[in-house]
Amino acid sequence: VVDAMIGCSFGVIFFGLGLTMSKGKMRNVDVAISLTRDLNARTKFVIMPMRGHFNVSGADTIFTWQTGYPYAIDFSLGYPRYNPGETTAVDVLMRQETDAALVIASDPVSNFPRSAAEHLVKNPLIVIDPHMNVSGQVADVVFPSAFVGIETSGSAYRMDHVPITLKKIVEPPKGVISDKEILQKILSEVRRIKKKEKEEED
C-alpha cells in the first residue's frame, strides 16, 4: 500500500463515516490529514470526504464562507463557535440538550446513533425535504419541498467544492415550493412574532 501511495503521480484519500463515526472520530481525520501532508513530501496527494447526501459539500462551503467553520457550529452565545466532538448534532443530541429540531434535506433518524435519534424524535421535529424518508415519517411537521435542479432552479456544490448551476425542468406539484422559500416564510413569521412580543413588552 505504501509503495503504491508514494509511487503514484497524483493520489487521493477518500474518507467517509467509517473514519469519522468510529472510535477516535476527529483524531482519525487528523491522522489522515497528517498522512496526506507527509505523502506530499514525495508526490502530489489530496484528501476528500465522501458525502452521502446531495449538496452536503454545499452546506460545508457556505458555512465556512459565512462563519469560518464547515460544520458543528454553535450560535448559542450569539456568535459562531466550533468544537467538533462537543457541538456536532450527534453530540448535542446524545447529551439530550435539544428540545426541538429543524431538519433540512437530510435523514438523521435513519443515520444517527440510536440514542441520538431517540432523543431527536422525543421532541418537536420539523422536516423540510423533497423525499419522504424515515425522519419525515416520524416528524411532527413535514414541509415537502421542490426538487432543486428538477422542479426549481438553484445551485449545488460538487464534492470538490466546485459550484454548479441547476436549472428548473418541470413545474412542481401545486402548493410545493423550494426549501429556500419555506425557510424565508418561517424566518418572516419568527420576526413577526418577535416584533409583536417586543411591542407588548414596551
Short mmCIF file of N, CA, C and O in Angstrom, two decimals, residues 12-142:
data_model
loop_
_atom_site.label_atom_id
_atom_site.label_comp_id
_atom_site.label_asym_id
_atom_site.label_seq_id
_atom_site.Cartn_x
_atom_site.Cartn_y
_atom_site.Cartn_z
N VAL A 12 -5.39 10.37 -4.12
CA VAL A 12 -6.48 10.94 -3.33
C VAL A 12 -6.86 9.96 -2.23
O VAL A 12 -7.02 8.76 -2.49
N ILE A 13 -6.98 10.46 -1.02
CA ILE A 13 -7.54 9.67 0.08
C ILE A 13 -8.99 10.09 0.23
O ILE A 13 -9.29 11.25 0.55
N PHE A 14 -9.90 9.17 -0.07
CA PHE A 14 -11.33 9.41 0.14
C PHE A 14 -11.71 8.80 1.48
O PHE A 14 -11.37 7.66 1.76
N PHE A 15 -12.41 9.57 2.33
CA PHE A 15 -12.82 9.00 3.60
C PHE A 15 -14.29 9.29 3.86
O PHE A 15 -14.86 10.23 3.31
N GLY A 16 -14.90 8.45 4.68
CA GLY A 16 -16.33 8.58 4.96
C GLY A 16 -16.63 8.32 6.42
O GLY A 16 -15.79 8.51 7.29
N LEU A 17 -17.85 7.83 6.67
CA LEU A 17 -18.31 7.63 8.04
C LEU A 17 -17.50 6.60 8.80
O LEU A 17 -17.44 6.64 10.03
N GLY A 18 -16.87 5.67 8.09
CA GLY A 18 -16.04 4.68 8.76
C GLY A 18 -14.92 5.33 9.55
O GLY A 18 -14.49 4.83 10.59
N LEU A 19 -14.45 6.46 9.07
CA LEU A 19 -13.37 7.19 9.74
C LEU A 19 -13.92 8.15 10.78
O LEU A 19 -13.38 8.27 11.88
N THR A 20 -15.00 8.83 10.46
CA THR A 20 -15.48 9.91 11.32
C THR A 20 -16.44 9.46 12.43
O THR A 20 -16.60 10.17 13.42
N MET A 21 -17.09 8.32 12.27
CA MET A 21 -18.09 7.91 13.26
C MET A 21 -17.67 6.64 14.01
O MET A 21 -18.49 6.00 14.66
N SER A 22 -16.41 6.26 13.92
CA SER A 22 -15.91 5.12 14.68
C SER A 22 -15.03 5.62 15.82
O SER A 22 -14.83 6.83 15.98
N LYS A 23 -14.52 4.72 16.62
CA LYS A 23 -13.72 5.10 17.78
C LYS A 23 -12.56 5.99 17.33
O LYS A 23 -11.84 5.65 16.40
N GLY A 24 -12.39 7.10 17.96
CA GLY A 24 -11.33 8.03 17.58
C GLY A 24 -11.85 9.27 16.88
O GLY A 24 -11.30 10.34 17.01
N LYS A 25 -12.92 9.13 16.13
CA LYS A 25 -13.61 10.22 15.42
C LYS A 25 -12.66 11.24 14.82
O LYS A 25 -11.96 10.96 13.86
N MET A 26 -12.60 12.45 15.38
CA MET A 26 -11.82 13.53 14.79
C MET A 26 -10.33 13.22 14.80
O MET A 26 -9.58 13.69 13.95
N ARG A 27 -9.89 12.42 15.73
CA ARG A 27 -8.47 12.02 15.76
C ARG A 27 -8.14 11.22 14.51
O ARG A 27 -7.05 11.36 13.94
N ASN A 28 -9.08 10.38 14.07
CA ASN A 28 -8.86 9.60 12.84
C ASN A 28 -8.65 10.52 11.64
O ASN A 28 -7.77 10.30 10.82
N VAL A 29 -9.47 11.56 11.55
CA VAL A 29 -9.36 12.52 10.45
C VAL A 29 -8.04 13.27 10.55
O VAL A 29 -7.36 13.50 9.55
N ASP A 30 -7.64 13.62 11.76
CA ASP A 30 -6.37 14.31 11.97
C ASP A 30 -5.20 13.46 11.48
O ASP A 30 -4.28 13.97 10.82
N VAL A 31 -5.24 12.16 11.77
CA VAL A 31 -4.18 11.26 11.32
C VAL A 31 -4.19 11.15 9.79
O VAL A 31 -3.13 11.16 9.15
N ALA A 32 -5.38 11.08 9.19
CA ALA A 32 -5.48 11.00 7.73
C ALA A 32 -4.93 12.27 7.07
O ALA A 32 -4.26 12.21 6.04
N ILE A 33 -5.20 13.42 7.67
CA ILE A 33 -4.66 14.69 7.14
C ILE A 33 -3.14 14.71 7.28
O ILE A 33 -2.42 15.15 6.37
N SER A 34 -2.63 14.22 8.41
CA SER A 34 -1.18 14.14 8.61
C SER A 34 -0.53 13.23 7.58
O SER A 34 0.54 13.54 7.05
N LEU A 35 -1.18 12.09 7.28
CA LEU A 35 -0.68 11.19 6.26
C LEU A 35 -0.63 11.88 4.90
O LEU A 35 0.36 11.78 4.17
N THR A 36 -1.68 12.62 4.59
CA THR A 36 -1.72 13.36 3.31
C THR A 36 -0.58 14.38 3.24
O THR A 36 0.09 14.50 2.22
N ARG A 37 -0.37 15.10 4.34
CA ARG A 37 0.72 16.08 4.39
C ARG A 37 2.07 15.40 4.16
O ARG A 37 2.91 15.87 3.39
N ASP A 38 2.30 14.27 4.83
CA ASP A 38 3.58 13.56 4.69
C ASP A 38 3.77 13.00 3.28
O ASP A 38 4.89 13.02 2.75
N LEU A 39 2.68 12.51 2.67
CA LEU A 39 2.78 12.00 1.30
C LEU A 39 3.15 13.10 0.31
O LEU A 39 3.82 12.84 -0.69
N ASN A 40 2.75 14.33 0.60
CA ASN A 40 3.08 15.44 -0.29
C ASN A 40 4.56 15.78 -0.29
O ASN A 40 5.02 16.55 -1.14
N ALA A 41 5.32 15.21 0.63
CA ALA A 41 6.78 15.38 0.59
C ALA A 41 7.39 14.53 -0.53
O ALA A 41 8.50 14.79 -0.97
N ARG A 42 6.64 13.52 -1.01
CA ARG A 42 7.13 12.62 -2.05
C ARG A 42 6.40 12.75 -3.38
O ARG A 42 6.96 12.53 -4.43
N THR A 43 5.09 13.06 -3.31
CA THR A 43 4.27 13.13 -4.52
C THR A 43 3.08 14.06 -4.26
O THR A 43 2.98 14.64 -3.19
N LYS A 44 2.19 14.19 -5.22
CA LYS A 44 1.01 15.04 -5.05
C LYS A 44 -0.12 14.20 -4.48
O LYS A 44 -0.51 13.19 -5.05
N PHE A 45 -0.65 14.62 -3.31
CA PHE A 45 -1.74 13.88 -2.66
C PHE A 45 -2.74 14.85 -2.06
O PHE A 45 -2.36 15.91 -1.55
N VAL A 46 -4.02 14.51 -2.15
CA VAL A 46 -5.08 15.30 -1.53
C VAL A 46 -5.98 14.38 -0.73
O VAL A 46 -5.92 13.15 -0.87
N ILE A 47 -6.82 14.97 0.11
CA ILE A 47 -7.77 14.20 0.90
C ILE A 47 -9.16 14.81 0.72
O ILE A 47 -9.30 16.02 0.66
N MET A 48 -10.17 13.95 0.58
CA MET A 48 -11.52 14.44 0.31
C MET A 48 -12.56 13.56 1.01
O MET A 48 -12.52 12.34 0.89
N PRO A 49 -13.50 14.17 1.75
CA PRO A 49 -14.56 13.37 2.36
C PRO A 49 -15.57 12.91 1.31
O PRO A 49 -15.88 13.63 0.38
N MET A 50 -16.07 11.71 1.48
CA MET A 50 -17.14 11.18 0.62
C MET A 50 -18.46 11.52 1.29
O MET A 50 -18.71 11.12 2.42
N ARG A 51 -19.29 12.28 0.61
CA ARG A 51 -20.53 12.76 1.19
C ARG A 51 -21.70 11.88 0.75
O ARG A 51 -21.78 11.49 -0.40
N GLY A 52 -22.61 11.61 1.67
CA GLY A 52 -23.70 10.71 1.38
C GLY A 52 -24.93 11.35 0.77
O GLY A 52 -25.64 10.73 0.00
N HIS A 53 -25.20 12.61 1.10
CA HIS A 53 -26.42 13.26 0.66
C HIS A 53 -26.11 14.35 -0.36
O HIS A 53 -25.02 14.89 -0.42
N PHE A 54 -27.11 14.68 -1.14
CA PHE A 54 -26.98 15.72 -2.15
C PHE A 54 -26.58 17.06 -1.53
O PHE A 54 -27.17 17.50 -0.56
N ASN A 55 -25.55 17.66 -2.07
CA ASN A 55 -25.11 19.02 -1.74
C ASN A 55 -24.65 19.20 -0.30
O ASN A 55 -24.70 20.31 0.24
N VAL A 56 -24.17 18.14 0.34
CA VAL A 56 -23.59 18.31 1.68
C VAL A 56 -22.35 19.19 1.60
O VAL A 56 -22.10 20.03 2.47
N SER A 57 -21.59 19.05 0.52
CA SER A 57 -20.43 19.91 0.32
C SER A 57 -20.86 21.37 0.22
O SER A 57 -20.13 22.28 0.64
N GLY A 58 -22.04 21.62 -0.34
CA GLY A 58 -22.56 22.98 -0.44
C GLY A 58 -22.80 23.57 0.94
O GLY A 58 -22.46 24.73 1.20
N ALA A 59 -23.38 22.78 1.83
CA ALA A 59 -23.61 23.26 3.20
C ALA A 59 -22.27 23.59 3.86
O ALA A 59 -22.12 24.66 4.47
N ASP A 60 -21.29 22.69 3.74
CA ASP A 60 -19.98 22.94 4.33
C ASP A 60 -19.34 24.20 3.75
O ASP A 60 -18.75 25.01 4.49
N THR A 61 -19.44 24.36 2.44
CA THR A 61 -18.82 25.52 1.78
C THR A 61 -19.45 26.82 2.26
O THR A 61 -18.75 27.79 2.58
N ILE A 62 -20.77 26.86 2.32
CA ILE A 62 -21.46 28.09 2.74
C ILE A 62 -21.22 28.38 4.21
O ILE A 62 -20.97 29.52 4.60
N PHE A 63 -21.27 27.34 5.07
CA PHE A 63 -20.98 27.54 6.48
C PHE A 63 -19.58 28.11 6.68
O PHE A 63 -19.37 29.03 7.47
N THR A 64 -18.61 27.55 5.94
CA THR A 64 -17.22 28.02 6.05
C THR A 64 -17.11 29.47 5.59
O THR A 64 -16.42 30.28 6.22
N TRP A 65 -17.78 29.78 4.50
CA TRP A 65 -17.77 31.15 3.97
C TRP A 65 -18.38 32.13 4.97
O TRP A 65 -17.87 33.22 5.21
N GLN A 66 -19.49 31.73 5.59
CA GLN A 66 -20.22 32.63 6.49
C GLN A 66 -19.60 32.72 7.89
O GLN A 66 -19.67 33.77 8.53
N THR A 67 -19.04 31.61 8.39
CA THR A 67 -18.59 31.58 9.79
C THR A 67 -17.11 31.26 9.97
O THR A 67 -16.56 31.48 11.05
N GLY A 68 -16.50 30.67 8.95
CA GLY A 68 -15.12 30.21 9.10
C GLY A 68 -15.04 28.75 9.49
O GLY A 68 -13.96 28.17 9.56
N TYR A 69 -16.19 28.12 9.73
CA TYR A 69 -16.23 26.72 10.16
C TYR A 69 -17.14 25.91 9.24
O TYR A 69 -18.20 26.38 8.85
N PRO A 70 -16.79 24.65 8.94
CA PRO A 70 -17.58 23.87 7.99
C PRO A 70 -18.82 23.19 8.57
O PRO A 70 -19.77 22.92 7.85
N TYR A 71 -18.82 22.87 9.84
CA TYR A 71 -19.95 22.16 10.47
C TYR A 71 -19.77 22.26 11.98
O TYR A 71 -18.84 22.92 12.46
N ALA A 72 -20.66 21.64 12.75
CA ALA A 72 -20.58 21.65 14.22
C ALA A 72 -20.53 23.08 14.75
O ALA A 72 -19.80 23.37 15.69
N ILE A 73 -21.33 23.97 14.16
CA ILE A 73 -21.29 25.38 14.52
C ILE A 73 -22.36 25.67 15.58
O ILE A 73 -23.52 25.32 15.41
N ASP A 74 -21.93 26.30 16.65
CA ASP A 74 -22.82 26.62 17.76
C ASP A 74 -23.00 28.14 17.82
O ASP A 74 -22.03 28.88 17.96
N PHE A 75 -24.26 28.61 17.69
CA PHE A 75 -24.56 30.05 17.73
C PHE A 75 -25.21 30.45 19.06
O PHE A 75 -25.72 31.56 19.18
N SER A 76 -25.20 29.57 20.06
CA SER A 76 -25.95 29.82 21.29
C SER A 76 -25.48 31.05 22.06
O SER A 76 -26.24 31.62 22.84
N LEU A 77 -24.24 31.49 21.85
CA LEU A 77 -23.73 32.68 22.53
C LEU A 77 -23.84 33.93 21.67
O LEU A 77 -23.36 34.99 22.05
N GLY A 78 -24.47 33.79 20.49
CA GLY A 78 -24.65 34.94 19.61
C GLY A 78 -23.56 35.11 18.57
O GLY A 78 -23.61 36.02 17.75
N TYR A 79 -22.58 34.24 18.60
CA TYR A 79 -21.52 34.24 17.58
C TYR A 79 -21.13 32.78 17.33
O TYR A 79 -21.38 31.91 18.15
N PRO A 80 -20.52 32.49 16.17
CA PRO A 80 -20.21 31.10 15.85
C PRO A 80 -19.04 30.54 16.66
O PRO A 80 -18.01 31.18 16.79
N ARG A 81 -19.27 29.35 17.22
CA ARG A 81 -18.20 28.61 17.90
C ARG A 81 -18.09 27.24 17.25
O ARG A 81 -19.09 26.68 16.78
N TYR A 82 -16.90 26.66 17.24
CA TYR A 82 -16.65 25.39 16.55
C TYR A 82 -15.89 24.47 17.47
O TYR A 82 -14.77 24.79 17.91
N ASN A 83 -16.50 23.35 17.81
CA ASN A 83 -15.83 22.39 18.68
C ASN A 83 -16.33 20.98 18.37
O ASN A 83 -17.18 20.45 19.07
N PRO A 84 -15.83 20.37 17.28
CA PRO A 84 -16.26 19.01 16.94
C PRO A 84 -16.03 18.07 18.12
O PRO A 84 -15.03 18.17 18.81
N GLY A 85 -16.98 17.18 18.32
CA GLY A 85 -16.92 16.30 19.47
C GLY A 85 -17.75 16.84 20.62
O GLY A 85 -18.08 16.12 21.56
N GLU A 86 -18.12 18.13 20.53
CA GLU A 86 -18.98 18.74 21.53
C GLU A 86 -20.19 19.43 20.89
O GLU A 86 -21.30 19.34 21.39
N THR A 87 -19.97 20.11 19.76
CA THR A 87 -21.05 20.91 19.16
C THR A 87 -21.63 20.31 17.88
O THR A 87 -22.43 20.96 17.22
N THR A 88 -21.28 19.07 17.54
CA THR A 88 -21.94 18.43 16.40
C THR A 88 -23.35 18.03 16.81
O THR A 88 -23.65 17.89 18.00
N ALA A 89 -24.21 17.83 15.82
CA ALA A 89 -25.61 17.48 16.11
C ALA A 89 -25.69 16.20 16.93
O ALA A 89 -26.47 16.12 17.89
N VAL A 90 -24.90 15.20 16.59
CA VAL A 90 -24.94 13.92 17.31
C VAL A 90 -24.55 14.13 18.77
O VAL A 90 -25.21 13.62 19.69
N ASP A 91 -23.48 14.89 19.01
CA ASP A 91 -23.04 15.11 20.39
C ASP A 91 -24.09 15.84 21.22
O ASP A 91 -24.36 15.47 22.36
N VAL A 92 -24.70 16.87 20.64
CA VAL A 92 -25.73 17.64 21.35
C VAL A 92 -26.94 16.75 21.65
O VAL A 92 -27.52 16.80 22.74
N LEU A 93 -27.33 15.92 20.68
CA LEU A 93 -28.47 15.02 20.89
C LEU A 93 -28.14 13.95 21.91
O LEU A 93 -29.00 13.59 22.73
N MET A 94 -26.93 13.43 21.89
CA MET A 94 -26.55 12.38 22.85
C MET A 94 -26.58 12.91 24.29
O MET A 94 -26.88 12.17 25.22
N ARG A 95 -26.28 14.21 24.45
CA ARG A 95 -26.35 14.82 25.78
C ARG A 95 -27.76 15.30 26.12
O ARG A 95 -27.99 15.87 27.18
N GLN A 96 -28.70 15.11 25.18
CA GLN A 96 -30.10 15.48 25.35
C GLN A 96 -30.27 16.97 25.69
O GLN A 96 -31.05 17.34 26.55
N GLU A 97 -29.53 17.81 24.96
CA GLU A 97 -29.57 19.25 25.21
C GLU A 97 -30.57 19.99 24.31
O GLU A 97 -30.75 21.19 24.47
N THR A 98 -31.19 19.29 23.38
CA THR A 98 -32.13 19.95 22.48
C THR A 98 -33.57 19.74 22.95
O THR A 98 -33.88 18.77 23.62
N ASP A 99 -34.45 20.69 22.56
CA ASP A 99 -35.87 20.50 22.85
C ASP A 99 -36.71 20.67 21.59
O ASP A 99 -37.94 20.64 21.65
N ALA A 100 -36.07 20.84 20.43
CA ALA A 100 -36.75 20.89 19.14
C ALA A 100 -35.69 20.79 18.05
O ALA A 100 -34.51 21.06 18.30
N ALA A 101 -36.11 20.39 16.84
CA ALA A 101 -35.15 20.28 15.73
C ALA A 101 -35.83 20.61 14.41
O ALA A 101 -36.99 20.27 14.19
N LEU A 102 -35.08 21.27 13.54
CA LEU A 102 -35.48 21.54 12.16
C LEU A 102 -34.47 20.83 11.27
O LEU A 102 -33.28 21.15 11.29
N VAL A 103 -34.93 19.85 10.51
CA VAL A 103 -34.07 19.06 9.64
C VAL A 103 -34.35 19.44 8.19
O VAL A 103 -35.50 19.41 7.76
N ILE A 104 -33.31 19.80 7.45
CA ILE A 104 -33.47 20.21 6.06
C ILE A 104 -32.71 19.26 5.15
O ILE A 104 -31.48 19.14 5.26
N ALA A 105 -33.44 18.58 4.27
CA ALA A 105 -32.84 17.71 3.24
C ALA A 105 -31.86 16.71 3.81
O ALA A 105 -30.75 16.54 3.30
N SER A 106 -32.26 16.03 4.87
CA SER A 106 -31.41 15.01 5.47
C SER A 106 -32.30 13.99 6.18
O SER A 106 -33.50 14.20 6.33
N ASP A 107 -31.69 12.90 6.61
CA ASP A 107 -32.46 11.84 7.27
C ASP A 107 -31.72 11.36 8.52
O ASP A 107 -31.23 10.23 8.57
N PRO A 108 -31.61 12.22 9.53
CA PRO A 108 -30.84 11.83 10.72
C PRO A 108 -31.41 10.65 11.49
O PRO A 108 -30.65 9.90 12.11
N VAL A 109 -32.72 10.46 11.46
CA VAL A 109 -33.30 9.35 12.22
C VAL A 109 -32.77 8.01 11.73
O VAL A 109 -32.53 7.10 12.53
N SER A 110 -32.54 7.87 10.44
CA SER A 110 -32.03 6.60 9.93
C SER A 110 -30.50 6.54 9.87
O SER A 110 -29.94 5.49 9.59
N ASN A 111 -29.81 7.67 10.16
CA ASN A 111 -28.36 7.70 10.06
C ASN A 111 -27.64 7.91 11.38
O ASN A 111 -26.49 7.52 11.52
N PHE A 112 -28.29 8.56 12.34
CA PHE A 112 -27.63 8.86 13.61
C PHE A 112 -27.63 7.64 14.52
O PHE A 112 -28.44 6.72 14.35
N PRO A 113 -26.76 7.62 15.53
CA PRO A 113 -26.81 6.54 16.53
C PRO A 113 -28.19 6.49 17.18
O PRO A 113 -28.88 7.51 17.28
N ARG A 114 -28.57 5.31 17.62
CA ARG A 114 -29.94 5.10 18.11
C ARG A 114 -30.34 6.06 19.23
O ARG A 114 -31.43 6.63 19.21
N SER A 115 -29.46 6.25 20.22
CA SER A 115 -29.84 7.12 21.34
C SER A 115 -30.02 8.57 20.88
O SER A 115 -30.88 9.28 21.40
N ALA A 116 -29.22 9.02 19.90
CA ALA A 116 -29.38 10.38 19.37
C ALA A 116 -30.70 10.49 18.62
O ALA A 116 -31.43 11.47 18.77
N ALA A 117 -31.02 9.49 17.80
CA ALA A 117 -32.28 9.50 17.05
C ALA A 117 -33.48 9.44 17.98
O ALA A 117 -34.50 10.11 17.75
N GLU A 118 -33.38 8.67 19.05
CA GLU A 118 -34.49 8.57 20.01
C GLU A 118 -34.76 9.92 20.66
O GLU A 118 -35.92 10.31 20.85
N HIS A 119 -33.71 10.64 21.03
CA HIS A 119 -33.91 11.96 21.62
C HIS A 119 -34.47 12.94 20.58
O HIS A 119 -35.31 13.77 20.91
N LEU A 120 -34.00 12.82 19.36
CA LEU A 120 -34.48 13.70 18.29
C LEU A 120 -35.99 13.61 18.11
O LEU A 120 -36.68 14.62 18.00
N VAL A 121 -36.53 12.39 18.11
CA VAL A 121 -37.96 12.21 17.86
C VAL A 121 -38.81 12.40 19.11
O VAL A 121 -40.03 12.51 19.03
N LYS A 122 -38.17 12.48 20.27
CA LYS A 122 -38.90 12.69 21.52
C LYS A 122 -39.43 14.12 21.63
O LYS A 122 -40.41 14.38 22.31
N ASN A 123 -38.78 15.05 20.94
CA ASN A 123 -39.14 16.46 20.97
C ASN A 123 -39.74 16.87 19.63
O ASN A 123 -39.69 16.11 18.67
N PRO A 124 -40.32 18.09 19.55
CA PRO A 124 -40.87 18.54 18.27
C PRO A 124 -39.83 18.45 17.15
O PRO A 124 -38.71 18.94 17.29
N LEU A 125 -40.23 17.83 16.04
CA LEU A 125 -39.34 17.61 14.90
C LEU A 125 -40.02 18.13 13.63
O LEU A 125 -41.12 17.71 13.31
N ILE A 126 -39.35 19.06 12.95
CA ILE A 126 -39.84 19.61 11.70
C ILE A 126 -38.89 19.19 10.59
O ILE A 126 -37.67 19.30 10.75
N VAL A 127 -39.42 18.71 9.48
CA VAL A 127 -38.60 18.24 8.36
C VAL A 127 -38.99 18.98 7.08
O VAL A 127 -40.18 19.10 6.76
N ILE A 128 -37.98 19.50 6.38
CA ILE A 128 -38.16 20.08 5.05
C ILE A 128 -37.37 19.21 4.10
O ILE A 128 -36.15 19.12 4.20
N ASP A 129 -38.06 18.54 3.17
CA ASP A 129 -37.37 17.59 2.28
C ASP A 129 -38.25 17.26 1.10
O ASP A 129 -39.46 17.11 1.26
N PRO A 130 -37.67 17.10 -0.10
CA PRO A 130 -38.48 16.67 -1.24
C PRO A 130 -38.82 15.18 -1.18
O PRO A 130 -39.74 14.73 -1.84
N HIS A 131 -38.07 14.43 -0.38
CA HIS A 131 -38.29 12.99 -0.23
C HIS A 131 -39.05 12.70 1.06
O HIS A 131 -38.84 13.37 2.06
N MET A 132 -39.84 11.66 1.07
CA MET A 132 -40.41 11.17 2.32
C MET A 132 -39.45 10.10 2.82
O MET A 132 -39.28 9.05 2.20
N ASN A 133 -38.79 10.40 3.91
CA ASN A 133 -37.82 9.45 4.47
C ASN A 133 -38.23 9.08 5.89
O ASN A 133 -39.31 9.46 6.35
N VAL A 134 -37.37 8.37 6.60
CA VAL A 134 -37.70 7.92 7.95
C VAL A 134 -37.92 9.12 8.88
O VAL A 134 -38.86 9.14 9.67
N SER A 135 -37.07 10.14 8.77
CA SER A 135 -37.23 11.32 9.62
C SER A 135 -38.57 12.00 9.35
O SER A 135 -39.26 12.42 10.29
N GLY A 136 -38.96 12.09 8.09
CA GLY A 136 -40.25 12.68 7.74
C GLY A 136 -41.42 11.87 8.27
O GLY A 136 -42.45 12.43 8.65
N GLN A 137 -41.28 10.55 8.30
CA GLN A 137 -42.37 9.69 8.76
C GLN A 137 -42.64 9.83 10.25
O GLN A 137 -43.75 9.61 10.70
N VAL A 138 -41.61 10.22 11.02
CA VAL A 138 -41.81 10.36 12.47
C VAL A 138 -41.85 11.82 12.91
O VAL A 138 -41.99 12.10 14.10
N ALA A 139 -41.76 12.75 11.95
CA ALA A 139 -41.75 14.18 12.28
C ALA A 139 -43.13 14.67 12.70
O ALA A 139 -44.15 14.10 12.33
N ASP A 140 -43.15 15.75 13.46
CA ASP A 140 -44.40 16.38 13.86
C ASP A 140 -44.95 17.25 12.73
O ASP A 140 -46.16 17.36 12.56
N VAL A 141 -44.05 17.88 11.98
CA VAL A 141 -44.43 18.72 10.84
C VAL A 141 -43.51 18.40 9.67
O VAL A 141 -42.29 18.30 9.85
N VAL A 142 -44.09 18.20 8.48
CA VAL A 142 -43.30 17.94 7.28
C VAL A 142 -43.68 18.95 6.21
O VAL A 142 -44.86 19.12 5.89
#
